[in-house]
PDB file of C-alpha atoms in Angstrom:
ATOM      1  CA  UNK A   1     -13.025  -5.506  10.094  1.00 40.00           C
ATOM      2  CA  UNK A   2     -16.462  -6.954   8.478  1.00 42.00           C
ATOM      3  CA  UNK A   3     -16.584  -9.112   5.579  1.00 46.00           C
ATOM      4  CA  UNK A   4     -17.188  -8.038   2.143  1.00 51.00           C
ATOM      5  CA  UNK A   5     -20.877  -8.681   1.655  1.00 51.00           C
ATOM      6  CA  UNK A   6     -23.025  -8.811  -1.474  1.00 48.00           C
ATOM      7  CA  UNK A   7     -26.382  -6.855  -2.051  1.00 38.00           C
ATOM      8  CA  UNK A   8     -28.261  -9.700  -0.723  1.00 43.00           C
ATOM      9  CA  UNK A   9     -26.271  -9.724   2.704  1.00 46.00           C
ATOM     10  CA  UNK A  10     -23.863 -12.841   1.311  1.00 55.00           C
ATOM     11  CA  UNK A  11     -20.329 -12.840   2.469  1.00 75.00           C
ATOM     12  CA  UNK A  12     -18.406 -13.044  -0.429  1.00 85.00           C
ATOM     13  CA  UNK A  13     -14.935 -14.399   0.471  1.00 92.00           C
ATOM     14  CA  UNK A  14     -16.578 -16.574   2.743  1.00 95.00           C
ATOM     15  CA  UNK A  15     -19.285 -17.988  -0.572  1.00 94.00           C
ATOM     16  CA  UNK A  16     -16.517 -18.129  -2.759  1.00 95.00           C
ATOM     17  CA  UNK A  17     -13.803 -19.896  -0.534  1.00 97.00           C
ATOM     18  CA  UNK A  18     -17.095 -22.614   0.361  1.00 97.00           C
ATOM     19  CA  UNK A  19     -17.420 -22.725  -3.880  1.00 97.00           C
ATOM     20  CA  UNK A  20     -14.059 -23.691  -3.835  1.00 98.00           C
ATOM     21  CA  UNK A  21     -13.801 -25.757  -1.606  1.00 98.00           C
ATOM     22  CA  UNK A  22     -16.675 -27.954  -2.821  1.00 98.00           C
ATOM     23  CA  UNK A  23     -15.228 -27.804  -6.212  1.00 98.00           C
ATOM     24  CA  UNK A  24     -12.127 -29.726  -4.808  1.00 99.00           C
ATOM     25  CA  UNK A  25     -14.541 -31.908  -3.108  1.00 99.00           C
ATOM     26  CA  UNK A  26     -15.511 -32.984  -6.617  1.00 98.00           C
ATOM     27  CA  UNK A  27     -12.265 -33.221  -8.078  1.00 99.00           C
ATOM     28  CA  UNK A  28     -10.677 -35.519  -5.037  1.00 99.00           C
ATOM     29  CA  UNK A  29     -13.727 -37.836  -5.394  1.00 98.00           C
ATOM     30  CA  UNK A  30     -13.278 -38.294  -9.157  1.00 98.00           C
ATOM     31  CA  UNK A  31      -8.831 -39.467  -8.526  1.00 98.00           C
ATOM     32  CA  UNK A  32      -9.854 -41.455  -5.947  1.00 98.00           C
ATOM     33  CA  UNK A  33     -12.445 -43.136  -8.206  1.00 98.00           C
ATOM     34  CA  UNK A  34     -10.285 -42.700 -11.100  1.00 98.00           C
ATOM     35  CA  UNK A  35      -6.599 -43.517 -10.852  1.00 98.00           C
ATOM     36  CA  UNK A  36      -8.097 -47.181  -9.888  1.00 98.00           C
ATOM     37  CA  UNK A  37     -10.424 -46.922 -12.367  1.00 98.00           C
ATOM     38  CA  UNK A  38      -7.843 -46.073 -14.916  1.00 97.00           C
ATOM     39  CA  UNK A  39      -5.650 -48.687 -13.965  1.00 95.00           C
ATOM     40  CA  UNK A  40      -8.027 -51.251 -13.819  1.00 96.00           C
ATOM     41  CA  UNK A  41      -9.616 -50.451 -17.206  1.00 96.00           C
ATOM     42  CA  UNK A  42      -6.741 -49.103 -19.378  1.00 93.00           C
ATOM     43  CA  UNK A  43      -8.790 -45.816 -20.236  1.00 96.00           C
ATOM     44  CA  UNK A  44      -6.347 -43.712 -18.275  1.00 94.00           C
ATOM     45  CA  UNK A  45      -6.073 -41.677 -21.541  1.00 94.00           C
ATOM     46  CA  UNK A  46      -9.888 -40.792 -21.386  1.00 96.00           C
ATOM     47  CA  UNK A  47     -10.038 -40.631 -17.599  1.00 97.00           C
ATOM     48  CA  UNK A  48      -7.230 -38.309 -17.084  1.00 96.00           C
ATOM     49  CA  UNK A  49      -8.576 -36.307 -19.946  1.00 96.00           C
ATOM     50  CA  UNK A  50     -11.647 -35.571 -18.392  1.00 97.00           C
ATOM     51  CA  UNK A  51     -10.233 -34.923 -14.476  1.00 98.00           C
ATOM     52  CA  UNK A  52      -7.806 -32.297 -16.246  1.00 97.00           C
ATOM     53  CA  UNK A  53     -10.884 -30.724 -18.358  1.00 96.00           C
ATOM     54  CA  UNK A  54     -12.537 -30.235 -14.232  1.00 98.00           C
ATOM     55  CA  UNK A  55      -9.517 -28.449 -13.459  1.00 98.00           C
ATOM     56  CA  UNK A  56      -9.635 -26.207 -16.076  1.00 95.00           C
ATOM     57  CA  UNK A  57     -13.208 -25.550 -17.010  1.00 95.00           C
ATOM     58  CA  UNK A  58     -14.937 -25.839 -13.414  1.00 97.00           C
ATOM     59  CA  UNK A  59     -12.979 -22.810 -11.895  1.00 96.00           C
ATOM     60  CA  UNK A  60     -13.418 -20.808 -14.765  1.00 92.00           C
ATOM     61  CA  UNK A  61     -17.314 -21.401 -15.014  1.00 93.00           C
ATOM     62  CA  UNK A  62     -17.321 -20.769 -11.206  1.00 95.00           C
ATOM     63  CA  UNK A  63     -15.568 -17.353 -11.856  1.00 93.00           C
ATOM     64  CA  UNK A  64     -17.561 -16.081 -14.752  1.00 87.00           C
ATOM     65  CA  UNK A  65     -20.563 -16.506 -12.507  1.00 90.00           C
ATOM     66  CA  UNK A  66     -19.650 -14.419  -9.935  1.00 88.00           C
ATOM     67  CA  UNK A  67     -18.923 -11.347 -12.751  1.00 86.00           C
ATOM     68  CA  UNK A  68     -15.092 -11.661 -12.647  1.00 89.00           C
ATOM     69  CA  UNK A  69     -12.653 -12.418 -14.865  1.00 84.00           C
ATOM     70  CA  UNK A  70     -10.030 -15.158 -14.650  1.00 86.00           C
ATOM     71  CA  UNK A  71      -7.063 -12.705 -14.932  1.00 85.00           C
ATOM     72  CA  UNK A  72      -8.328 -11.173 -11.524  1.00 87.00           C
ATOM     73  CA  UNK A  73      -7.259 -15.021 -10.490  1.00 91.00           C
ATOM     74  CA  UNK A  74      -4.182 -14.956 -12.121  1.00 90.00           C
ATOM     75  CA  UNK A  75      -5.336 -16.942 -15.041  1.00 88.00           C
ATOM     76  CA  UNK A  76      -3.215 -15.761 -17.840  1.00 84.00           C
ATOM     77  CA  UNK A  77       0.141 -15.750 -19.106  1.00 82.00           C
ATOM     78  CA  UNK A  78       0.654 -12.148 -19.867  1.00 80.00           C
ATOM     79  CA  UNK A  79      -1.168 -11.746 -22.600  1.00 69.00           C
ATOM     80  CA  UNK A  80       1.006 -14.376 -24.564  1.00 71.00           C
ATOM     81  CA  UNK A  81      -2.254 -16.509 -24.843  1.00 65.00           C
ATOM     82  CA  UNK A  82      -5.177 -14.089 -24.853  1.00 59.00           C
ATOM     83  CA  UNK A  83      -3.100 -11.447 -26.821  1.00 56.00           C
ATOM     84  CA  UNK A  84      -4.522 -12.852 -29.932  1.00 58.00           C
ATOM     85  CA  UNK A  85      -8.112 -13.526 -28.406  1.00 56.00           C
ATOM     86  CA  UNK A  86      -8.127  -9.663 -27.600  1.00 55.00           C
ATOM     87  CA  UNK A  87      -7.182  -8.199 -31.279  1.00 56.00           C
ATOM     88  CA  UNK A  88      -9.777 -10.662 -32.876  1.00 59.00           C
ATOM     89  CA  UNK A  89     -12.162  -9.287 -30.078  1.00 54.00           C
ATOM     90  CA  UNK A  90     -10.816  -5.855 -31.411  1.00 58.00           C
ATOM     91  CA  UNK A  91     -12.021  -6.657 -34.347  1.00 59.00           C
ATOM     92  CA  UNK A  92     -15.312  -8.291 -33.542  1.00 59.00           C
ATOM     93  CA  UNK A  93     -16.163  -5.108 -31.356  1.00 57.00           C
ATOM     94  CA  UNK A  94     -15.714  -2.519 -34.417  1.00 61.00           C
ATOM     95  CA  UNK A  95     -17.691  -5.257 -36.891  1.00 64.00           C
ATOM     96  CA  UNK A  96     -20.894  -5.243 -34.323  1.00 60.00           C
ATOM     97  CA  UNK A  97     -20.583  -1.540 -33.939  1.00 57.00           C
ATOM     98  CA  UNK A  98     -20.949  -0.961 -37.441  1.00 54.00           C
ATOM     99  CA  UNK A  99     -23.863  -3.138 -37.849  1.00 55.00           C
ATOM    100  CA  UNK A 100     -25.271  -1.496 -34.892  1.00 52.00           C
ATOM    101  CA  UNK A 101     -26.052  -4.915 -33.528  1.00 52.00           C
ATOM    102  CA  UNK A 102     -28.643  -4.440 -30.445  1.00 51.00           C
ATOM    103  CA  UNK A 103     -30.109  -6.933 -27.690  1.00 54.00           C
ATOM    104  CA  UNK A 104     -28.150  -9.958 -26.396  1.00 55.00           C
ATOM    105  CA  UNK A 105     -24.811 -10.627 -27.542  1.00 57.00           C
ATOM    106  CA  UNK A 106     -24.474 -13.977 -28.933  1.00 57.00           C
ATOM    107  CA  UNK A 107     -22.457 -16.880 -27.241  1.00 59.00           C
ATOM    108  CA  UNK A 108     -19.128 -15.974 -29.460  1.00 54.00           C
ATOM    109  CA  UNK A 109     -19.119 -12.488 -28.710  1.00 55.00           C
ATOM    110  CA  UNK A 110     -19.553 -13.218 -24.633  1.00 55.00           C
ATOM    111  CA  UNK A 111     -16.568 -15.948 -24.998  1.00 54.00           C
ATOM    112  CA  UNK A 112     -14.403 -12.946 -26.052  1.00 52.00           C
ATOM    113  CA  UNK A 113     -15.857 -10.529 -23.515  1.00 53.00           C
ATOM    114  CA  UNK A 114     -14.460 -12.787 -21.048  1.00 53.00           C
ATOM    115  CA  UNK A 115     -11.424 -13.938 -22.456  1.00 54.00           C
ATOM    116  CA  UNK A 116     -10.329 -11.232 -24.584  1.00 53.00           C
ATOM    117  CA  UNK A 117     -11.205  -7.881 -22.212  1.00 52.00           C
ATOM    118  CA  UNK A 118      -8.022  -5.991 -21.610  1.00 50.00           C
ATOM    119  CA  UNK A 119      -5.605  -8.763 -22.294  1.00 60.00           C
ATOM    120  CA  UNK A 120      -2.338  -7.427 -23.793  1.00 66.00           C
ATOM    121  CA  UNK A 121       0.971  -8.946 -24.822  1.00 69.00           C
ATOM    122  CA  UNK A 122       3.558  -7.990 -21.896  1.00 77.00           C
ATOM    123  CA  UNK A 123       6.394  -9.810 -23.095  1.00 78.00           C
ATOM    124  CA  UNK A 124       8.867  -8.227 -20.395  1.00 87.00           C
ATOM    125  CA  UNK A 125       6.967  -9.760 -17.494  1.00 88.00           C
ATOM    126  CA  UNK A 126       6.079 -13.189 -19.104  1.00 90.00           C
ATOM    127  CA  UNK A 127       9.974 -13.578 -19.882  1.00 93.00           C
ATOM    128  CA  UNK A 128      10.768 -12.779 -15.905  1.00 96.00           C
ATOM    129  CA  UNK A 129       8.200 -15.356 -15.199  1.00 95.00           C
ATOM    130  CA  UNK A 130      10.419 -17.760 -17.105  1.00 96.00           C
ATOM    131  CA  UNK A 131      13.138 -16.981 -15.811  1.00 97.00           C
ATOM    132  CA  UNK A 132      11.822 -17.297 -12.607  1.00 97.00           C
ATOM    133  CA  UNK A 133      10.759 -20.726 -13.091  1.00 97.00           C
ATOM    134  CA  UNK A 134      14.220 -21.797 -14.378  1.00 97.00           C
ATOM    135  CA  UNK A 135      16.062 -20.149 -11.214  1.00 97.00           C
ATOM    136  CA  UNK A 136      14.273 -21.681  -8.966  1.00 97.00           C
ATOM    137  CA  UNK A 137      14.604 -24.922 -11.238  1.00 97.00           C
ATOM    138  CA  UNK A 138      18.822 -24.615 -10.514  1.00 97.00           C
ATOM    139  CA  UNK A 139      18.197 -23.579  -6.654  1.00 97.00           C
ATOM    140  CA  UNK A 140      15.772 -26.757  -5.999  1.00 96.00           C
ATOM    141  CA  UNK A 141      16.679 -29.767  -8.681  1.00 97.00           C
ATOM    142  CA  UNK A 142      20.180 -30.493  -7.625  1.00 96.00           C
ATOM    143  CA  UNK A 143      18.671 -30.926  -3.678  1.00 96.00           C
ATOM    144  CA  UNK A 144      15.806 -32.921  -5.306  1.00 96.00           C
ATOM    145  CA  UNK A 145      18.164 -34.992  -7.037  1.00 95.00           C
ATOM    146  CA  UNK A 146      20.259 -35.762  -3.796  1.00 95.00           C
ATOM    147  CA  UNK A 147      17.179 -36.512  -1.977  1.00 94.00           C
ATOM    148  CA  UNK A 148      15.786 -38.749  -4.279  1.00 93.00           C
ATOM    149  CA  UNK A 149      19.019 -40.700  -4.849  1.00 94.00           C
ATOM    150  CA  UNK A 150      18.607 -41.425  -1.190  1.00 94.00           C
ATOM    151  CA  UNK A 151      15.456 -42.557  -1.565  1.00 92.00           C
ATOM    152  CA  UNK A 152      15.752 -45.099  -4.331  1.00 93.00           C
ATOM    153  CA  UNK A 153      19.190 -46.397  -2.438  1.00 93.00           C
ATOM    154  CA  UNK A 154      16.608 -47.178   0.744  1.00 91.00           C
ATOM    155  CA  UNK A 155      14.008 -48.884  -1.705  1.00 89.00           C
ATOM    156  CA  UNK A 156      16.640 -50.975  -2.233  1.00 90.00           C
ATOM    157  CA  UNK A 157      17.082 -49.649  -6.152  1.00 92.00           C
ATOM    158  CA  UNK A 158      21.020 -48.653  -7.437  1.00 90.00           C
ATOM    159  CA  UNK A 159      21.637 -46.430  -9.949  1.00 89.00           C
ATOM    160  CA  UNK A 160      21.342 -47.377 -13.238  1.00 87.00           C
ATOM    161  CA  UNK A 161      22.611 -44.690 -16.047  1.00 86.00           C
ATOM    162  CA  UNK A 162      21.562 -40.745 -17.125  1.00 88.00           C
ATOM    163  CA  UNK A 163      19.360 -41.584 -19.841  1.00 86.00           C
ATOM    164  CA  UNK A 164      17.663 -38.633 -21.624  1.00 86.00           C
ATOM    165  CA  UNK A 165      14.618 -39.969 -23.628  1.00 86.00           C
ATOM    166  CA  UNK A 166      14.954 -38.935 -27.795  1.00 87.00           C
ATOM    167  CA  UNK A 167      11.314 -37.319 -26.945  1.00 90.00           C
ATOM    168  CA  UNK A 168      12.567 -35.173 -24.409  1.00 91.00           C
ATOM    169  CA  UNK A 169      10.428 -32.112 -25.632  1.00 91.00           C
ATOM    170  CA  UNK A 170       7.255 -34.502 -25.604  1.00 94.00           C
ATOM    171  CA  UNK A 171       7.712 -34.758 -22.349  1.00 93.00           C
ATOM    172  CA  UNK A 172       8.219 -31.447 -21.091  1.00 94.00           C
ATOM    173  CA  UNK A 173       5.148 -30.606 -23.186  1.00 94.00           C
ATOM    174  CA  UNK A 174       2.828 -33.049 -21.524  1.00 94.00           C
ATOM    175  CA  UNK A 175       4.065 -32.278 -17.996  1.00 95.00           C
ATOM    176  CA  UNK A 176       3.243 -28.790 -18.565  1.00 96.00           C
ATOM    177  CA  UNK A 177       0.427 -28.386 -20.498  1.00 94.00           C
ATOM    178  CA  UNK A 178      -1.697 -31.321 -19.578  1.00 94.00           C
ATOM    179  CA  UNK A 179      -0.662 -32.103 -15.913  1.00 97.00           C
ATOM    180  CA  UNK A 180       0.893 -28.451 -14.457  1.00 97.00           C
ATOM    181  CA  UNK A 181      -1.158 -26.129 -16.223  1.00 96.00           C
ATOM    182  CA  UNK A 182      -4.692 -27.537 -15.248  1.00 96.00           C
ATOM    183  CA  UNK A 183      -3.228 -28.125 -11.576  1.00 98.00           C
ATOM    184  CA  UNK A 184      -1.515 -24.489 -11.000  1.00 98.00           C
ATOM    185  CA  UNK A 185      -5.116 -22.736 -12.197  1.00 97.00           C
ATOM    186  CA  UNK A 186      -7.110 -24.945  -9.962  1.00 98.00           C
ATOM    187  CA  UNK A 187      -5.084 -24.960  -7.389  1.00 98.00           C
ATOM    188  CA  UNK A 188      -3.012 -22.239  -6.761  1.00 98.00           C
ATOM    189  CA  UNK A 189      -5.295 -19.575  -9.714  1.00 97.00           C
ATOM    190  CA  UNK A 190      -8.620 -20.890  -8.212  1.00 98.00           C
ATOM    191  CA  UNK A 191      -8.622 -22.966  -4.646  1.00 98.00           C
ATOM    192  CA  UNK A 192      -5.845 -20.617  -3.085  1.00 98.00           C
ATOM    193  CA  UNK A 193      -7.146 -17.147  -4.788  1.00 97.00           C
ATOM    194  CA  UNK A 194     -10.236 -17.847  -2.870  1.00 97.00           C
ATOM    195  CA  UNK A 195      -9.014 -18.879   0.486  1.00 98.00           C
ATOM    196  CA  UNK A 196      -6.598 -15.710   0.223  1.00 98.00           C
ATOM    197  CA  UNK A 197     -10.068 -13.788   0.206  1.00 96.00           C
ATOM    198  CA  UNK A 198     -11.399 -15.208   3.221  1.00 96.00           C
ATOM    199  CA  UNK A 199      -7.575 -15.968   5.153  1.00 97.00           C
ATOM    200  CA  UNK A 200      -5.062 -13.355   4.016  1.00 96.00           C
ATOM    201  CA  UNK A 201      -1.250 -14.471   4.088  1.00 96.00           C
ATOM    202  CA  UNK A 202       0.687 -11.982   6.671  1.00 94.00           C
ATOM    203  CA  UNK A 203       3.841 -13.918   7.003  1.00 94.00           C
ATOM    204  CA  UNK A 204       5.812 -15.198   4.269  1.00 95.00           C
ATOM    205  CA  UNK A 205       9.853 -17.038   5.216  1.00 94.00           C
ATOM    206  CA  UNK A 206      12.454 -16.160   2.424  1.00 90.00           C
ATOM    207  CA  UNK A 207       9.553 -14.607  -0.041  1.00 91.00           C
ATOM    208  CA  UNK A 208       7.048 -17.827   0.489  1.00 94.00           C
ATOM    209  CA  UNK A 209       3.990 -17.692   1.698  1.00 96.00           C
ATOM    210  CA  UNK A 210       3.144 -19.474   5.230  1.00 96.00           C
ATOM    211  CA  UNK A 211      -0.668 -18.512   5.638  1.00 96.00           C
ATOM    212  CA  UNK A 212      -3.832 -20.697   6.076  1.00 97.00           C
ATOM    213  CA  UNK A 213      -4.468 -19.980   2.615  1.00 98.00           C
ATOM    214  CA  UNK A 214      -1.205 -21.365   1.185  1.00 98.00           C
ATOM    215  CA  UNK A 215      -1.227 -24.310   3.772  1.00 98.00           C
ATOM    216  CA  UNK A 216      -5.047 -25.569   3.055  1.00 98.00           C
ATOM    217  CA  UNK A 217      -4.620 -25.012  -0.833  1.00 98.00           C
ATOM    218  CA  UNK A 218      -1.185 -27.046  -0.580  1.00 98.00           C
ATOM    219  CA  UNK A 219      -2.384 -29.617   1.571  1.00 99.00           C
ATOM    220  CA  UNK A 220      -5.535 -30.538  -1.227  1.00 99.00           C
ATOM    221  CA  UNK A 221      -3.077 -30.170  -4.083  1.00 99.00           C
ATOM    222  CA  UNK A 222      -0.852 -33.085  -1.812  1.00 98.00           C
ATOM    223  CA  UNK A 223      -3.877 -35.567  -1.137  1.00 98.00           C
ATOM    224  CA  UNK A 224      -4.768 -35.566  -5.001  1.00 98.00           C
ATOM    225  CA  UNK A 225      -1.999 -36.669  -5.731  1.00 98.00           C
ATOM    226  CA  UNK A 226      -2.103 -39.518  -2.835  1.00 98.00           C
ATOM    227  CA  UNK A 227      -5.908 -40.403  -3.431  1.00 98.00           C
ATOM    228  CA  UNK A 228      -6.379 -43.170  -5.487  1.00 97.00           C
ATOM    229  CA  UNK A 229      -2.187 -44.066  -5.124  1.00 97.00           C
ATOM    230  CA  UNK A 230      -1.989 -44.647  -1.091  1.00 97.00           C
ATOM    231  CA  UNK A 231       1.338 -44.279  -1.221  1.00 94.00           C
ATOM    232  CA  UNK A 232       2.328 -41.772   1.730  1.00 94.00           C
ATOM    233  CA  UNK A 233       5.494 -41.018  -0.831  1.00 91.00           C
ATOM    234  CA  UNK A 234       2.614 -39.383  -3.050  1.00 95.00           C
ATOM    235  CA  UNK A 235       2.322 -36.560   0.157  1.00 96.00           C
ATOM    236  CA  UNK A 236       5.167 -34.769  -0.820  1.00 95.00           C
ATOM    237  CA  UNK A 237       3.939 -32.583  -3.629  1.00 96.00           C
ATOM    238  CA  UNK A 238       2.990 -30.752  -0.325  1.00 98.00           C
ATOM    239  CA  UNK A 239       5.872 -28.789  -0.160  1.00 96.00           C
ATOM    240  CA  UNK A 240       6.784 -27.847  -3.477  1.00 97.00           C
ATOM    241  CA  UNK A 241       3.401 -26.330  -3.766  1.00 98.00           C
ATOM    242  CA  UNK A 242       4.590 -23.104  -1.374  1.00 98.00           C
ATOM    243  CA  UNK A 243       6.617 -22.844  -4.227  1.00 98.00           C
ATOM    244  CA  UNK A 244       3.979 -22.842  -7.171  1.00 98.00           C
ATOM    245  CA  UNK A 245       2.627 -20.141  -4.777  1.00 98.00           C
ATOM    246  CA  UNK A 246       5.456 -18.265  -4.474  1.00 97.00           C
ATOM    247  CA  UNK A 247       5.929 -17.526  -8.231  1.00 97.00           C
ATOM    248  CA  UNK A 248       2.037 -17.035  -8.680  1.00 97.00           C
ATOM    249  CA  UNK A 249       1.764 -14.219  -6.220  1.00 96.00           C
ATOM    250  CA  UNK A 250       5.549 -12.867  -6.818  1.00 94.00           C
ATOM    251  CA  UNK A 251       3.774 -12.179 -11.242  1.00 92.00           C
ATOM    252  CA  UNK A 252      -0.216 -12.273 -10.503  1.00 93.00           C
ATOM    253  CA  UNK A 253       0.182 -14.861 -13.114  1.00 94.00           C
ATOM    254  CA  UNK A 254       0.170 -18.682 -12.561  1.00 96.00           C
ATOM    255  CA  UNK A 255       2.384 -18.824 -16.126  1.00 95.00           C
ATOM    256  CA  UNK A 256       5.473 -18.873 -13.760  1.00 96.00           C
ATOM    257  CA  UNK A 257       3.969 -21.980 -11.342  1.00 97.00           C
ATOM    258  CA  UNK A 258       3.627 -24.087 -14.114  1.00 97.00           C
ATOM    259  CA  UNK A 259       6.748 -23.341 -16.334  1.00 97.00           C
ATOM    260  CA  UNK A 260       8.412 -24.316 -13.091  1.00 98.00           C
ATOM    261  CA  UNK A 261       5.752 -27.475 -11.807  1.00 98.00           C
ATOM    262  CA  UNK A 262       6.364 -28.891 -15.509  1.00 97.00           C
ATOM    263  CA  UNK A 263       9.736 -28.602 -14.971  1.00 97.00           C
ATOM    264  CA  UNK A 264       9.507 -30.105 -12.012  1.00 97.00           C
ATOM    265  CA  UNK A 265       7.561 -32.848 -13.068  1.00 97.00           C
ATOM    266  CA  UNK A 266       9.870 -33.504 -16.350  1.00 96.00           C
ATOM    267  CA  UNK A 267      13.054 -33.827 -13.682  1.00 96.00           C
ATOM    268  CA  UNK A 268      11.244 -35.772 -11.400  1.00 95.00           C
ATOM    269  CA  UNK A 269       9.851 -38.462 -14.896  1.00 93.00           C
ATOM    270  CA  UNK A 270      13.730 -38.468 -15.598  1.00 94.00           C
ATOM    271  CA  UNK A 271      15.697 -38.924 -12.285  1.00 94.00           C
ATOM    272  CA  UNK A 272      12.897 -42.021 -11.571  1.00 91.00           C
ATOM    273  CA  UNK A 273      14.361 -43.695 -14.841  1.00 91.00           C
ATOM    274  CA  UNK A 274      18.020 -43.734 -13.819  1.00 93.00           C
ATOM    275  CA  UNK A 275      17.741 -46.325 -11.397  1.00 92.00           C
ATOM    276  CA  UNK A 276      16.728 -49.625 -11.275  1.00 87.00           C
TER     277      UNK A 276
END
C-alpha cells in the first residue's frame, strides 16, 4: 500500500507524524527547563501556565494548518463545549448573509469556522464517556491504591489517616482542566492521532491498544512527566496512558481520557496525603 501523498508529492502521515513529533520535542525541552526552573524561582504558577497553553494551542495551530479540524483529532467533548460556539456561529452565518458580506472573512468569523463547523450537543454519547471514565475509575483505583500502599510502606512511610481536603472539588477541577485536559489533546488528540496515520494499531489486549502508535505516544507522555523530576517513579504514567487511549479511540473524543486522567490524578493527590 503507498502513502497518502499531497499535491506536491508530500507524504502526509509521514509530515504530520514528523510535525508531531517535533512539537513534543519542544514541549519536553521546556519541563526539563522548567520544573527546575519553577522550583528554583517560585513562578511555577506562570511556568506551568505557559507549558499547558503549548499543549493546547500548538496542536491546534498545527491542525488548522493542514485544513482540518480538531474534532477529526478527537478534540471535542460532544458538542458540550462547542455546542454553544456553533449556534452563535449559526447566527453569525445568517447576519453576514444578509449583509451580503464579500472578500475575506475577518479573524472572528474564521475562529468560528473552525471551532463551531458541525459541532452539535450529543448528550447520549458525552454521558457514556463519563461513565466510562468512572468504570474504569472502580476497575483500576482500588489496585492503584494497593500498589501504592506498598510503595510508601518500602519508602519507609506508614499510614497516616483518610483525609479528604474541604476543597475537594478544587481539586478535581484543577487536575482536570489544567493538567488532564491539555495532556489528553496533546498527547493522545494530537501526538498519537498522528502516529496512528503513519503506524496503524492492529492488535489491541482486552479492548487496549498495543501498536507503535500507542507505545511511542505513551512512552513521551511518561518522560514528561520524568524530565525535569529524575525520579524513575515519575515513569509510570507509562502505563496508564494505554488507558487514556483506550477511552479516546473507544468515543473519537478525548472528553472520556481526561474525565478519567483527572480522576486519576485527584486519587493519586489524595492517597499521597494519607501517609506520612
Amino acid at each position: 500500500m503507498t502513502a497518502a501523498k499531497s499535491i506536491d508529492g508530500t507524504n502526509w502521515p509521514a509530515a504530520g507524524a514528523r510535525e508531531a513529533l517535533v512539537a513534543t520535542a519542544g514541549l519536553l525541552c521546556a519541563l526539563a527547563i522548567g520544573k527546575p526552573l519553577a522550583k528554583a524561582t517560585g513562578l511555577g504558577d506562570i511556568i506551568f501556565t505557559l507549558i499547558a497553553a503549548y499543549q493546547l494551542y500548538v496542536p491546534l495551530l498545527l491542525i488548522q494548518r493542514r485544513g482540518e479540524s480538531p474534532e477529526s483529532h478527537g478534540v471535542h467533548a460532544h458538542g458540550v463545549l462547542l455546542g454553544p460556539v456553533a449556534a452563535l456561529r449559526s447566527i453569525w452565518v445568517r447576519r453576514t448573509r444578509r449583509r451580503r458580506r464579500r472578500g475575506r472573512p475577518n479573524a472572528f468569523a474564521r475562529l468560528l469556522a473552525h471551532y463551531g463547523r458541525g459541532a452539535r450537543l450529543r448528550g447520549h454519547a458525552f454521558l457514556e464517556d463519563i461513565g466510562r471514565a468512572a468504570l474504569m475509575g472502580a476497575l483500576f483505583f482500588p489496585w492503584f491504591l494497593a500498589g501504592h500502599h506498598g510503595w510508601q510502606l518500602l519508602l519507609g512511610h506508614g499510614f497516616h489517616a483518610i483525609d479528604v481536603p474541604a476543597d475537594l472539588h478544587l481539586v478535581l477541577l484543577k487536575n482536570t482542566f489544567l493538567i488532564a485536559l491539555p495532556e489528553e489533546l496533546f498527547y493522545r488528540g494530537f501526538v498519537e492521532h498522528r502516529l496512528e496515520r503513519l503506524w496503524p494499531t492492529r492488535r489491541a489486549a482486552f479492548g487496549i491498544p498495543l501498536g507503535r502508535a500507542v507505545v511511542i505516544a505513551s512512552a513521551l507522555f511518561a518522560l514528561g512527566h520524568f524530565l525535569g523530576e529524575w525520579n524513575p517513579a515519575r515513569l509510570g504514567p507509562f502505563f496508564p496512558a494505554f488507558l487514556f487511549s483506550l477511552l479516546t479511540r473507544r468515543s473519537g473524543s478525548i472528553a472520556g481520557g481526561v474525565c478519567f486522567h483527572g480522576l486519576s490524578n485527584a486519587v493519586s493527590f489524595l492517597a499521597a496525603s494519607w501517609y506520612r
